[in-house]
Amino acid sequence: MSASYESRDGIAVITLDNPPVNGLGHATRLAVAAGIDRAQADPSVTAVLLVGAGKVFCGGADIREFGTPASLAEPQLGTLMRLVEGSAKPVVAVIHGVCMGGGLELALGCTYRVAAPGAGIAFPEVKLGLLPGAGGTQRLPRVLGVETALQMIVGGEPVKSEVLAALPGQRLFDRIIAGDLLTGARDFAAQVAATHATGVPLPRVRDLSVAHPGPDDYFQRARSVASAVARHFPAPLRCVDAVEASVHRSFEDGLAYERELFVSLMSTPESRALRHAFFGERAAGKIPDVPADTPLRTIARVAVVGAGTMGTGISMNFLNAGLPVVLLETTQVALDRGLATIARHYEGQVTKGKLTPERSAQRMALLTATLSYHDLGEADLVIEAVYEELGVKETVFRSLDLVAKPGAILATNTSTLNVDTIASYTKRPSDVVGLHFFSPAHVMKLLEVVRGEATAKDVLATVMAMAKVIRKLAVVSGVCDGFIGNRMIEQYVRQAGYLLDEGCTPSQVDRAIEAFGFAMGPFRMYDLAGNDIGWAIRKRRAVEHPDFRYSGTADLLCERGRFGQKTGAGWYDYRPGTRDAVPSPEVEAMITDHRASIGRPARDIDDVEIVERLVYSLVNEAARILEEGIASKASDIDMVYLTGYGFPRHRGGPLLYADSQGLENVARTMRQFARNPHDDAAFWEPAPLLARLVADGGSFT
Ligand code: NAD
């Protein structure tokens, strides 16, 4: 169903009914328009109620229709608005739960609005790089005043109905109804119908005046705030422009201007990137061969093995979500240290006022500690986070296999080891899965779910659902060295090393890629994470793949004990007590000496080349990962990079970025790099999938 119609006691009720959020899809728009027409034609109807079925009034556009012909089919929202606004009988929007985006625009087109307390009211369009495009920027200031309207339109965050209703002089809500909403709305409708029956004209939001004292100064200030907050995004500024138009222009002119701004934002790369992220996050949960209705296993109790950096962070995710956690270690000392880490974190939150003492106590009460595997028998999910050594993982998984209850999910947080090998240490490899958290595990949003050869479909479906409970974005990766994220970053870091060999300094590389929009350049990133981790991996790889090529500078750095922030020195110098990366003359001399020792002349490398070499090294590896099926879709790779690696959000991820540059151009640039005698020709061979897409004129996304 899309919307239903009934009429009783002179009042017609049109009910939006398009689960889950009564999105304004084509069928719904058609049904609402038909309902309005029918009410006009029925002489017994004196007023119309527009209500939402289920838990919400209306969440706005139906996102399933985005980009399809149905989204453009008439009646479009603007048409519907004209119909509602032109109704000869009062139309009352009856709001509860959620009223957002197009839903709020539709409500603003109604004659009156009543609401239940607690309803979330928002224009979230700015989060997709857009603005409300059906009159929202012109009507909201008319009912809430310029300042509140601007805050809501630029910020995109929901505000509670009762908060807005309490604002002095507001005209958004005509009544807040605390009791039964529909009964209250009927009473209200009967009352206004009686008033208008006497010939009082129907009020329209468009006819209200809007003003602001000293508008020029005010909007100037609003612009500086908006551009500071949303550096790379044009939409917040355009929101200010549109709201300003509500003050300076007539309603119709303002509407036309809003439309113009909306259409121009629609085609910006920033909006495209935000929409890609919005849909990519939703698509990440859909695994091609795992049906959406796969029955889930229950996860009510969790166990974590290893109380180090990751084990403690992982535990907090579940404690925060209200799930009991048993934490296991090998020694009392290690266990106490882990418990103290968690306790300290919560105490810090309390001190900062981010957590109440009661909440902190509740979370700590959910945590138990043990040295015995027998205490893990009740856990529905066990996550191992012990040392990154296969032998240690083997001991742990063999022990888990003996005590875990049937159906328990056994997960490993390994970053580099083979999940299939780890699964083989149990008699239940189908219950084993990789859960690759990122550090700090209680903060980072990304979770790579590593699907082993034997991992059962219901195990996958269950951990994907569990990720939502602990508010992570889960992306599925197949088994390979480094999974999606680290496998790509390794190529990026290799290139960063080659750039040093050819003449760059670490700070030059970092500055260029940070100007591109990365949260942190590769050298600052490794100083934060610890250069010793990569050193250990390279040593291991040197045995397995002796011909693996990379710049020697990172090893030289580690030989000097410069592991990064934790040792007070890495690619940069760090003064005690600060995290500011100060360029190091010692490191620059080390790089110059190394360059001389390999007979490489230094040359000036511009920022464009730095960025292309770093970003295209991600793109080429991503193409291999896609082709091998390690990632099932391009957007999954972009989501990994947006949420776990600080890739600039306004560029949408490495693959959307490559598409935006034109794959033909990307491949041509790679071949050009391959001709540089000091770079690595094999490195720059375009991946087969990339070459094919270029030949077919296709794109990744
Ligand atoms: P860590 O050294 O901080 O902690 C490991 C903990 O495991 C220690 O407290 C140790 O006492 C305990 N331990 C060792 N053997 C054990 C055993 N047999 N039984 C129970 N406990 C045992 O290491 P970490 O950084 O937390 O890394 C843990 C795992 O997480 C590794 O597999 C690592 O690759 C992975 N990982 C780490 C990061 C990171 O950034 N640190 C990120 C993602 C994944």
XYZ file of C-alpha atoms and ligand atoms in Angstrom:
745
model
C 0.000 0.000 0.000
C 1.113 3.577 -0.426
C -1.581 5.757 1.140
C -5.141 5.037 2.213
C -8.255 7.221 2.363
C -11.237 7.166 4.641
C -13.863 9.701 5.529
C -15.979 9.889 8.685
C -17.965 12.646 10.429
C -16.995 15.180 7.775
C -13.277 14.560 8.146
C -11.214 12.761 5.514
C -8.075 10.962 6.667
C -5.256 10.304 4.186
C -2.772 7.871 5.721
C 0.733 7.658 4.275
C 1.542 3.970 4.300
C 4.874 3.120 2.738
C 7.060 1.260 5.245
C 9.535 1.661 6.780
C 9.322 5.502 6.974
C 6.392 6.401 4.683
C 8.827 7.709 2.081
C 7.236 9.810 -0.651
C 7.642 7.305 -3.451
C 5.705 7.694 -6.680
C 2.801 5.458 -5.640
C 2.486 7.348 -2.357
C 2.544 10.730 -4.089
C -0.123 9.541 -6.508
C -2.311 8.239 -3.700
C -2.008 11.457 -1.663
C -2.895 13.548 -4.719
C -5.897 11.310 -5.381
C -6.956 11.645 -1.738
C -6.817 15.437 -1.868
C -8.868 15.456 -5.094
C -11.414 13.109 -3.615
C -11.790 15.226 -0.491
C -12.337 18.341 -2.627
C -15.027 16.585 -4.605
C -16.899 15.207 -1.586
C -19.273 17.879 -0.232
C -19.580 16.038 3.093
C -15.846 16.545 3.804
C -15.016 19.734 5.695
C -11.371 19.073 6.588
C -8.571 16.648 5.714
C -6.035 14.995 8.012
C -2.712 13.859 6.572
C -1.252 11.225 8.884
C 1.497 8.601 8.818
C 0.919 4.883 9.433
C 3.164 3.100 11.914
C 5.820 4.806 13.960
C 6.455 7.916 11.854
C 4.729 10.640 9.887
C 7.142 10.772 6.948
C 10.900 10.351 6.485
C 11.009 12.270 3.187
C 11.883 11.003 -0.282
C 11.781 7.250 -0.820
C 15.490 6.525 -1.111
C 14.780 3.317 -3.029
C 13.579 5.546 -5.853
C 16.686 7.741 -5.971
C 17.996 8.109 -9.497
C 15.177 6.028 -11.036
C 12.565 7.342 -13.499
C 9.918 6.915 -10.766
C 11.527 9.717 -8.773
C 10.848 12.098 -11.661
C 7.327 10.906 -12.399
C 4.449 13.289 -11.699
C 3.067 14.197 -9.329
C 6.425 15.319 -8.039
C 6.618 16.757 -4.565
C 6.317 20.331 -5.858
C 3.083 19.453 -7.660
C 1.736 17.757 -4.578
C 2.584 20.820 -2.520
C 0.622 23.066 -4.885
C -2.326 20.703 -4.675
C -2.285 20.628 -0.875
C -1.653 24.347 -0.555
C -4.430 25.091 -3.048
C -6.988 22.919 -1.267
C -10.291 24.686 -0.628
C -10.647 22.722 2.610
C -8.168 22.865 5.477
C -5.512 20.139 5.346
C -3.932 19.310 8.700
C -0.576 17.510 8.911
C -0.658 15.169 11.909
C 2.939 14.586 12.905
C 4.488 11.924 15.100
C 7.773 10.020 15.279
C 9.699 11.516 12.395
C 8.988 14.362 10.009
C 11.937 14.975 7.748
C 13.034 16.286 4.399
C 10.222 16.097 1.850
C 7.895 15.040 4.677
C 8.530 18.347 6.434
C 8.128 20.258 3.169
C 4.774 18.580 2.601
C 3.704 19.450 6.151
C 4.707 23.074 5.539
C 2.416 23.094 2.513
C -0.537 22.047 4.695
C -2.939 24.581 6.178
C -2.184 23.518 9.759
C 0.230 21.248 11.600
C -0.358 19.418 14.860
C 2.205 17.118 16.452
C 2.789 14.630 19.202
C 5.607 15.571 21.550
C 8.899 13.797 20.845
C 8.658 13.876 17.041
C 12.020 14.464 15.314
C 11.781 17.387 12.894
C 14.614 17.875 10.396
C 15.868 18.928 7.010
C 18.762 16.468 6.608
C 19.361 17.261 2.894
C 22.637 19.067 3.671
C 24.108 15.732 4.735
C 23.740 14.583 1.146
C 25.289 17.811 -0.111
C 21.873 19.237 -1.035
C 19.232 21.569 0.332
C 15.475 21.156 0.686
C 14.254 21.605 -2.887
C 10.473 21.823 -2.566
C 10.125 25.127 -0.774
C 11.598 24.123 2.586
C 14.165 26.916 2.630
C 11.453 29.491 1.924
C 8.743 28.184 4.211
C 10.692 27.176 7.324
C 11.994 30.721 8.010
C 8.403 31.946 7.702
C 7.252 29.725 10.555
C 10.341 29.530 12.783
C 12.199 32.743 12.031
C 15.442 33.018 10.145
C 17.855 31.899 12.851
C 16.230 28.647 13.894
C 15.400 27.765 10.304
C 18.943 28.407 9.168
C 20.387 26.313 11.968
C 18.136 23.419 11.062
C 18.777 23.650 7.331
C 22.561 24.087 7.590
C 22.968 21.596 10.458
C 20.609 18.883 9.251
C 20.028 17.578 12.784
C 16.571 16.673 14.109
C 14.925 18.889 16.730
C 12.088 17.665 18.928
C 8.591 18.912 18.124
C 7.912 20.205 21.642
C 11.166 22.205 21.606
C 10.166 23.958 18.399
C 6.600 24.444 19.617
C 7.943 26.269 22.683
C 9.798 28.892 20.622
C 8.232 32.343 20.994
C 6.250 33.418 17.953
C 6.651 30.091 16.121
C 4.043 29.143 13.536
C 5.281 25.638 12.732
C 2.892 23.864 15.069
C -0.658 24.943 15.752
C -1.024 22.450 18.562
C 1.011 19.855 20.438
C -1.209 16.932 21.325
C -0.103 14.968 24.344
C -2.884 12.355 24.436
C -4.245 10.226 21.598
C -2.935 11.980 18.513
C -5.656 11.086 16.035
C -8.475 11.965 18.430
C -6.816 15.288 19.227
C -6.239 15.959 15.538
C -9.910 15.237 14.725
C -11.033 17.682 17.387
C -8.652 20.279 16.016
C -9.841 19.687 12.444
C -13.503 19.973 13.430
C -12.733 23.254 15.159
C -10.879 24.832 12.240
C -13.469 23.522 9.777
C -16.146 25.357 11.741
C -14.112 28.567 11.679
C -13.508 28.425 7.945
C -17.133 27.553 7.273
C -17.878 31.152 8.259
C -15.749 32.386 5.357
C -12.442 32.991 7.159
C -9.777 32.371 4.474
C -7.341 29.470 4.887
C -3.897 30.515 6.111
C -0.899 29.611 3.973
C 2.719 29.548 5.117
C 3.773 31.213 1.872
C 1.769 34.316 2.827
C 3.584 34.845 6.116
C 6.224 37.520 6.127
C 9.807 36.876 7.084
C 12.282 39.428 8.334
C 15.488 39.696 10.259
C 17.039 42.757 11.865
C 20.304 43.647 10.112
C 20.107 40.784 7.655
C 23.287 41.630 5.757
C 25.566 41.344 8.794
C 23.713 38.318 10.015
C 24.032 36.375 6.761
C 27.657 37.421 6.386
C 28.418 35.907 9.784
C 26.385 32.818 8.941
C 28.475 32.383 5.791
C 31.778 32.521 7.633
C 30.547 29.971 10.169
C 29.238 27.674 7.425
C 32.411 27.804 5.370
C 34.613 27.169 8.411
C 32.605 24.152 9.513
C 32.127 22.597 6.088
C 35.416 23.419 4.424
C 35.152 21.138 1.431
C 31.405 21.274 0.938
C 29.408 23.859 -0.995
C 25.936 22.905 0.294
C 25.979 24.715 3.668
C 26.787 28.008 1.938
C 24.039 27.478 -0.608
C 21.654 26.813 2.299
C 22.554 30.261 3.649
C 21.964 31.773 0.197
C 18.544 30.159 -0.032
C 17.422 31.242 3.434
C 18.684 34.751 2.737
C 16.496 34.760 -0.365
C 13.473 34.129 1.843
C 14.154 37.543 3.417
C 15.033 39.512 0.290
C 12.847 38.015 -2.406
C 9.173 37.362 -2.958
C 8.005 33.838 -2.152
C 7.810 32.784 -5.822
C 11.239 34.245 -6.621
C 12.695 32.569 -3.574
C 11.197 29.266 -4.665
C 12.713 29.577 -8.151
C 16.090 30.489 -6.654
C 15.969 27.526 -4.262
C 15.246 25.262 -7.229
C 18.204 26.670 -9.129
C 20.529 26.082 -6.162
C 19.164 22.584 -5.640
C 19.753 21.602 -9.265
C 23.293 22.987 -9.241
C 24.158 21.182 -5.987
C 22.798 17.930 -7.380
C 25.575 17.867 -9.959
C 28.468 18.773 -7.640
C 31.109 16.087 -7.019
C 30.681 16.700 -3.279
C 26.997 15.830 -3.301
C 27.708 12.853 -5.494
C 30.336 11.712 -2.966
C 27.980 12.104 -0.004
C 25.188 10.260 -1.752
C 27.649 7.513 -2.706
C 28.609 7.222 0.986
C 24.965 7.226 2.089
C 24.026 4.403 -0.267
C 27.376 2.644 0.130
C 26.867 2.350 3.875
C 23.467 0.800 3.334
C 24.727 -1.488 0.575
C 27.612 -2.752 2.722
C 25.173 -4.792 4.788
C 23.890 -6.650 1.722
C 25.994 -9.697 0.935
C 25.193 -11.069 -2.538
C 24.758 -14.735 -1.569
C 23.404 -14.233 1.952
C 19.623 -13.691 1.809
C 18.264 -10.788 3.861
C 15.972 -13.163 5.767
C 18.761 -15.508 6.908
C 17.878 -16.520 10.498
C 20.241 -14.919 12.997
C 21.979 -16.503 15.960
C 21.395 -14.807 19.301
C 24.232 -12.745 20.734
C 23.496 -11.979 24.367
C 26.880 -12.731 25.963
C 30.308 -11.934 24.643
C 33.795 -13.099 25.595
C 37.055 -11.425 24.618
C 40.400 -13.225 24.778
C 43.370 -10.919 25.367
C 43.101 -7.690 27.338
C 45.642 -5.599 25.459
C 45.087 -2.544 23.271
C 42.485 -4.182 21.075
C 40.849 -6.542 23.567
C 39.987 -3.709 25.942
C 38.700 -1.454 23.168
C 36.617 -4.282 21.678
C 35.139 -5.108 25.092
C 33.981 -1.527 25.593
C 31.917 -1.658 22.402
C 29.765 -4.381 23.894
C 29.643 -2.917 27.400
C 28.476 0.371 25.873
C 25.713 -1.527 24.085
C 24.627 -3.174 27.351
C 25.970 -6.670 26.648
C 27.864 -8.600 29.328
C 31.509 -9.330 28.531
C 33.896 -11.891 29.998
C 37.521 -10.935 29.486
C 40.198 -13.661 29.534
C 43.941 -13.309 29.966
C 46.878 -15.578 30.747
C 48.084 -13.799 33.876
C 46.449 -11.861 36.685
C 48.816 -8.970 36.002
C 47.706 -8.664 32.373
C 44.083 -9.042 33.392
C 44.354 -6.308 36.026
C 46.040 -4.033 33.522
C 43.228 -4.558 31.021
C 40.508 -3.965 33.618
C 42.292 -0.808 34.761
C 42.428 0.453 31.156
C 38.679 0.053 30.804
C 37.923 1.551 34.227
C 40.189 4.513 33.480
C 38.423 5.136 30.198
C 34.998 5.280 31.816
C 36.278 7.429 34.688
C 37.666 9.839 32.096
C 34.273 9.940 30.391
C 32.617 10.750 33.713
C 35.146 13.521 34.419
C 34.508 15.010 31.009
C 30.776 14.895 31.666
C 30.177 12.505 28.750
C 28.902 9.702 30.974
C 27.003 9.709 34.259
C 28.600 7.907 37.219
C 25.605 5.522 37.204
C 26.098 4.613 33.552
C 29.793 4.095 34.127
C 29.037 1.796 37.067
C 26.465 -0.108 34.993
C 28.992 -0.717 32.253
C 31.694 -1.872 34.644
C 29.164 -4.193 36.299
C 28.666 -5.971 32.968
C 32.355 -6.838 32.828
C 33.839 -9.955 34.410
C 37.421 -11.126 34.272
C 38.825 -14.620 34.216
C 41.941 -16.712 33.737
C 39.938 -19.845 32.966
C 38.497 -20.951 29.636
C 35.698 -22.687 31.520
C 34.150 -19.268 32.121
C 33.705 -18.836 28.362
C 31.218 -21.682 27.954
C 28.160 -19.412 28.001
C 29.413 -16.891 25.441
C 27.486 -16.562 22.156
C 30.384 -14.724 20.554
C 34.058 -15.008 21.446
C 36.526 -12.512 19.978
C 40.207 -13.337 20.134
C 42.638 -10.393 20.351
C 45.924 -11.975 21.485
C 49.424 -11.514 20.053
C 49.727 -11.614 16.293
C 51.457 -14.993 16.195
C 49.930 -18.023 14.587
C 51.177 -20.327 17.381
C 49.429 -18.238 20.035
C 46.238 -18.070 17.978
C 46.381 -21.872 17.584
C 46.545 -22.406 21.360
C 43.627 -20.051 21.878
C 41.371 -21.549 19.185
C 42.066 -25.145 20.243
C 41.101 -24.158 23.800
C 37.996 -22.322 22.607
C 36.926 -25.351 20.602
C 36.888 -27.414 23.792
C 34.767 -25.033 25.887
C 32.603 -22.924 23.575
C 28.966 -23.969 23.445
C 27.577 -25.355 20.180
C 26.621 -22.502 17.844
C 28.928 -19.963 19.496
C 30.633 -17.712 16.974
C 34.417 -17.746 17.252
C 36.027 -14.606 15.867
C 39.604 -13.490 15.406
C 40.790 -9.897 15.308
C 43.933 -10.812 13.382
C 45.206 -8.124 11.003
C 47.502 -10.248 8.874
C 47.052 -13.966 9.544
C 44.997 -16.368 7.479
C 41.496 -16.776 8.908
C 41.084 -20.183 7.206
C 44.208 -21.479 8.923
C 42.911 -20.194 12.253
C 39.531 -21.830 11.583
C 41.281 -25.133 10.911
C 42.396 -25.268 14.560
C 38.775 -25.945 15.488
C 36.361 -28.731 14.614
C 33.826 -26.041 13.672
C 35.396 -23.864 10.981
C 31.934 -22.770 9.837
C 31.529 -20.905 13.140
C 34.788 -19.007 12.661
C 34.948 -15.505 11.186
C 37.369 -12.577 11.218
C 36.269 -9.409 13.012
C 38.959 -6.882 12.181
C 38.454 -3.883 14.447
C 40.521 -0.747 13.988
C 42.377 1.024 16.743
C 41.093 2.598 18.964
C 38.456 -0.120 18.721
C 35.850 1.669 20.806
C 36.093 4.754 18.561
C 36.765 3.689 14.973
C 33.592 3.098 13.018
C 34.926 0.514 10.577
C 34.743 -3.229 11.119
C 36.103 -5.540 8.440
C 34.243 -8.825 8.588
C 36.548 -11.465 7.168
C 34.670 -14.262 5.517
C 36.565 -17.538 5.664
C 36.181 -20.318 3.136
C 33.948 -22.212 5.568
C 32.224 -19.335 7.387
C 28.498 -20.129 7.613
C 26.040 -17.699 6.062
C 24.118 -17.279 9.289
C 27.377 -16.454 11.084
C 27.984 -13.686 8.554
C 24.424 -12.395 8.785
C 24.627 -12.452 12.587
C 27.871 -10.504 12.840
C 26.633 -7.944 10.300
C 23.559 -7.382 12.495
C 25.733 -7.337 15.614
C 27.859 -4.593 14.051
C 24.795 -2.340 13.962
C 24.179 -2.955 17.659
C 27.691 -1.726 18.477
C 27.327 1.076 15.891
C 30.022 -0.043 13.489
C 29.994 0.017 9.743
C 30.729 -3.580 8.782
C 32.206 -4.387 5.377
C 32.820 -7.959 4.247
C 36.273 -8.901 2.996
C 37.520 -12.202 1.660
C 40.674 -13.805 3.048
C 43.915 -12.296 1.741
C 46.990 -10.628 3.149
C 45.831 -7.353 4.724
C 42.165 -7.783 3.774
C 40.731 -4.776 1.927
C 42.073 -1.823 3.871
C 45.618 -2.793 4.798
C 46.282 -4.551 1.520
C 45.623 -1.275 -0.295
C 47.403 0.922 2.229
C 50.538 -1.138 1.778
C 50.769 -0.092 -1.862
C 50.131 3.513 -0.923
C 52.894 3.408 1.657
C 55.272 1.752 -0.820
C 54.694 4.686 -3.139
C 55.210 7.137 -0.297
C 58.617 5.498 0.272
C 59.532 5.732 -3.426
C 58.647 9.430 -3.292
C 61.276 9.892 -0.559
C 63.804 8.023 -2.681
C 63.146 10.403 -5.551
C 63.427 13.693 -3.696
C 60.460 14.345 -1.390
C 60.603 14.918 2.339
C 58.052 13.231 4.633
C 56.412 16.555 5.428
C 56.114 17.435 1.723
C 54.295 14.169 1.045
C 52.048 14.549 4.082
C 51.201 18.148 3.249
C 50.228 17.315 -0.318
C 47.914 14.457 0.585
C 46.433 16.357 3.521
C 45.684 19.258 1.173
C 43.892 16.695 -1.024
C 41.768 16.081 2.058
C 43.192 13.040 3.863
C 42.897 13.369 7.631
C 46.578 12.486 7.976
C 49.459 11.869 5.586
C 51.234 8.473 5.536
C 54.243 9.507 7.606
C 52.260 11.173 10.380
C 49.946 8.147 10.313
C 52.799 5.678 10.789
C 54.308 7.766 13.570
C 50.975 7.504 15.325
C 50.486 3.761 14.713
C 54.119 2.795 15.369
C 56.699 2.175 12.649
C 57.821 -1.060 14.329
C 54.606 -2.848 13.276
C 55.361 -2.447 9.576
C 59.004 -3.320 10.214
C 58.007 -6.683 11.688
C 55.713 -7.357 8.724
C 58.469 -6.481 6.225
C 60.920 -8.791 7.963
C 58.438 -11.645 7.715
C 57.719 -10.824 4.095
C 61.429 -10.676 3.241
C 61.565 -14.388 4.067
C 58.390 -15.305 2.163
C 58.873 -12.963 -0.825
C 62.561 -12.053 -1.131
C 61.936 -10.091 -4.343
C 59.360 -7.751 -2.729
C 60.512 -4.181 -3.551
C 60.152 -1.162 -1.325
C 62.114 1.899 -0.255
C 64.709 1.094 2.399
C 64.070 4.314 4.316
C 61.449 2.868 6.688
C 63.832 0.103 7.820
C 66.651 2.613 8.334
C 64.290 4.692 10.468
C 63.441 1.692 12.661
C 67.107 0.705 12.992
C 67.549 4.081 14.687
C 64.785 3.205 17.143
C 62.535 5.915 15.715
C 59.245 4.031 16.114
C 57.064 7.141 16.188
C 55.186 9.141 18.808
C 55.613 6.430 21.423
C 59.419 6.785 21.291
C 59.308 10.565 20.871
C 60.779 10.277 17.380
C 59.760 8.746 14.083
C 59.498 10.329 10.666
C 59.177 13.526 12.683
C 60.468 14.738 16.021
C 58.041 15.056 18.918
C 58.646 17.318 21.887
C 57.740 15.712 25.213
C 54.062 16.063 25.996
C 53.005 17.189 22.508
C 51.838 15.394 19.413
C 52.971 18.068 16.989
C 55.013 16.561 14.181
C 58.174 18.630 13.741
C 60.233 17.962 10.580
C 63.435 16.178 11.577
C 66.823 17.242 10.157
C 68.165 13.837 11.182
C 65.552 12.016 9.118
C 66.007 14.304 6.149
C 69.775 13.678 6.240
C 69.100 9.947 6.534
C 66.896 10.086 3.426
C 69.499 12.107 1.488
C 72.222 9.599 2.416
C 70.035 6.708 1.423
C 69.258 8.360 -1.902
C 72.986 8.773 -2.545
C 73.667 5.168 -1.566
C 71.247 3.863 -4.201
C 72.519 6.365 -6.773
C 69.213 8.183 -7.145
C 69.261 11.857 -8.136
C 66.833 14.095 -6.244
C 64.226 15.950 -8.289
C 61.418 18.383 -7.537
C 58.119 16.563 -7.353
C 54.950 18.617 -7.368
C 51.853 18.039 -5.257
C 49.801 16.806 -8.203
C 52.247 13.965 -8.834
C 52.414 13.109 -5.121
C 48.638 12.875 -4.854
C 48.230 10.904 -8.078
C 50.924 8.410 -7.146
C 49.455 7.827 -3.704
C 45.792 7.729 -4.662
C 46.245 5.707 -7.852
C 48.275 3.120 -5.968
C 45.147 2.615 -3.848
C 42.987 2.476 -6.959
C 45.081 -0.130 -8.754
C 45.125 -2.478 -5.764
C 41.412 -1.891 -5.232
C 40.800 -3.048 -8.806
C 42.643 -6.298 -8.065
C 40.690 -6.761 -4.832
C 37.422 -6.327 -6.738
C 38.430 -8.664 -9.518
C 39.479 -11.365 -7.051
C 36.144 -11.044 -5.265
C 37.840 -10.076 -1.979
C 35.369 -7.180 -1.991
C 31.994 -7.867 -3.568
C 31.376 -4.302 -4.746
C 33.255 -1.092 -5.426
C 31.290 0.875 -2.837
C 32.473 -1.525 -0.098
C 36.056 -0.516 -0.813
C 35.152 3.157 -0.718
C 33.339 2.684 2.602
C 36.448 1.035 4.090
C 38.502 4.043 3.037
C 36.006 6.667 4.172
C 35.394 5.165 7.602
C 38.721 3.540 8.438
C 41.484 5.398 6.614
C 40.564 9.065 6.608
C 39.998 9.273 2.844
C 38.380 12.673 2.151
C 34.641 12.318 2.440
C 33.963 14.961 -0.171
C 35.736 12.771 -2.730
C 33.683 9.686 -1.904
C 36.471 7.076 -1.700
C 39.264 5.954 -4.020
C 37.034 4.294 -6.614
C 34.444 7.051 -6.920
C 37.358 9.453 -7.169
C 38.954 7.385 -9.952
C 35.629 7.327 -11.786
C 35.330 11.089 -11.441
C 38.779 11.543 -13.004
C 37.879 9.275 -15.926
C 39.401 5.776 -15.850
C 41.073 6.382 -19.197
C 42.996 9.284 -17.614
C 43.832 7.232 -14.541
C 45.284 4.392 -16.626
C 47.192 6.799 -18.861
C 48.768 8.458 -15.818
C 49.730 5.042 -14.433
C 51.466 4.103 -17.679
C 53.311 7.398 -17.545
C 54.531 6.586 -14.025
C 55.637 3.173 -15.259
C 58.027 4.907 -17.672
C 59.792 6.685 -14.782
C 63.055 4.678 -14.476
C 63.174 5.370 -10.738
C 59.671 4.127 -10.040
C 58.473 0.545 -10.270
C 57.147 -0.372 -13.722
C 55.412 -3.550 -12.533
C 53.701 -1.566 -9.786
C 52.065 0.674 -12.350
C 50.805 -1.995 -14.707
C 47.051 -1.192 -14.737
C 45.157 -4.019 -13.028
C 43.251 -6.199 -15.529
C 39.859 -4.982 -14.314
C 40.913 -1.366 -14.711
C 42.233 -2.059 -18.203
C 38.958 -3.770 -19.120
C 36.838 -0.939 -17.777
C 38.904 1.532 -19.783
C 38.455 -0.553 -22.924
C 34.693 -0.848 -22.361
C 34.230 2.752 -21.257
C 32.922 1.486 -17.915
C 33.345 2.712 -14.366
C 33.940 1.145 -10.946
C 30.902 2.585 -9.245
P 48.528 -6.284 22.624
O 49.909 -6.763 22.731
O 48.206 -4.911 23.098
O 47.565 -7.252 23.427
C 47.599 -8.655 23.324
C 47.124 -9.218 24.642
O 46.931 -10.599 24.493
C 48.118 -9.032 25.785
O 47.457 -8.401 26.862
C 48.523 -10.451 26.156
O 48.765 -10.618 27.528
C 47.328 -11.236 25.693
N 47.622 -12.641 25.379
C 48.703 -13.151 24.760
N 48.579 -14.469 24.634
C 47.387 -14.803 25.188
C 46.708 -16.027 25.353
N 47.206 -17.183 24.948
N 45.494 -15.994 25.948
C 44.976 -14.822 26.394
N 45.593 -13.655 26.239
C 46.779 -13.640 25.651
O 48.099 -6.463 21.122
P 46.937 -5.730 20.313
O 47.490 -4.535 19.652
O 45.763 -5.602 21.184
O 46.654 -6.765 19.149
C 45.875 -7.927 19.365
C 45.416 -8.492 18.040
O 44.664 -7.476 17.369
C 46.507 -8.889 17.096
O 46.083 -10.017 16.366
C 46.643 -7.696 16.181
O 47.160 -8.029 14.915
C 45.214 -7.280 16.062
N 44.991 -5.888 15.689
C 45.714 -4.889 16.245
C 45.467 -3.579 15.869
C 46.228 -2.436 16.488
O 46.198 -1.330 15.932
N 46.889 -2.628 17.610
C 44.470 -3.290 14.939
C 43.719 -4.334 14.416
C 43.996 -5.618 14.798
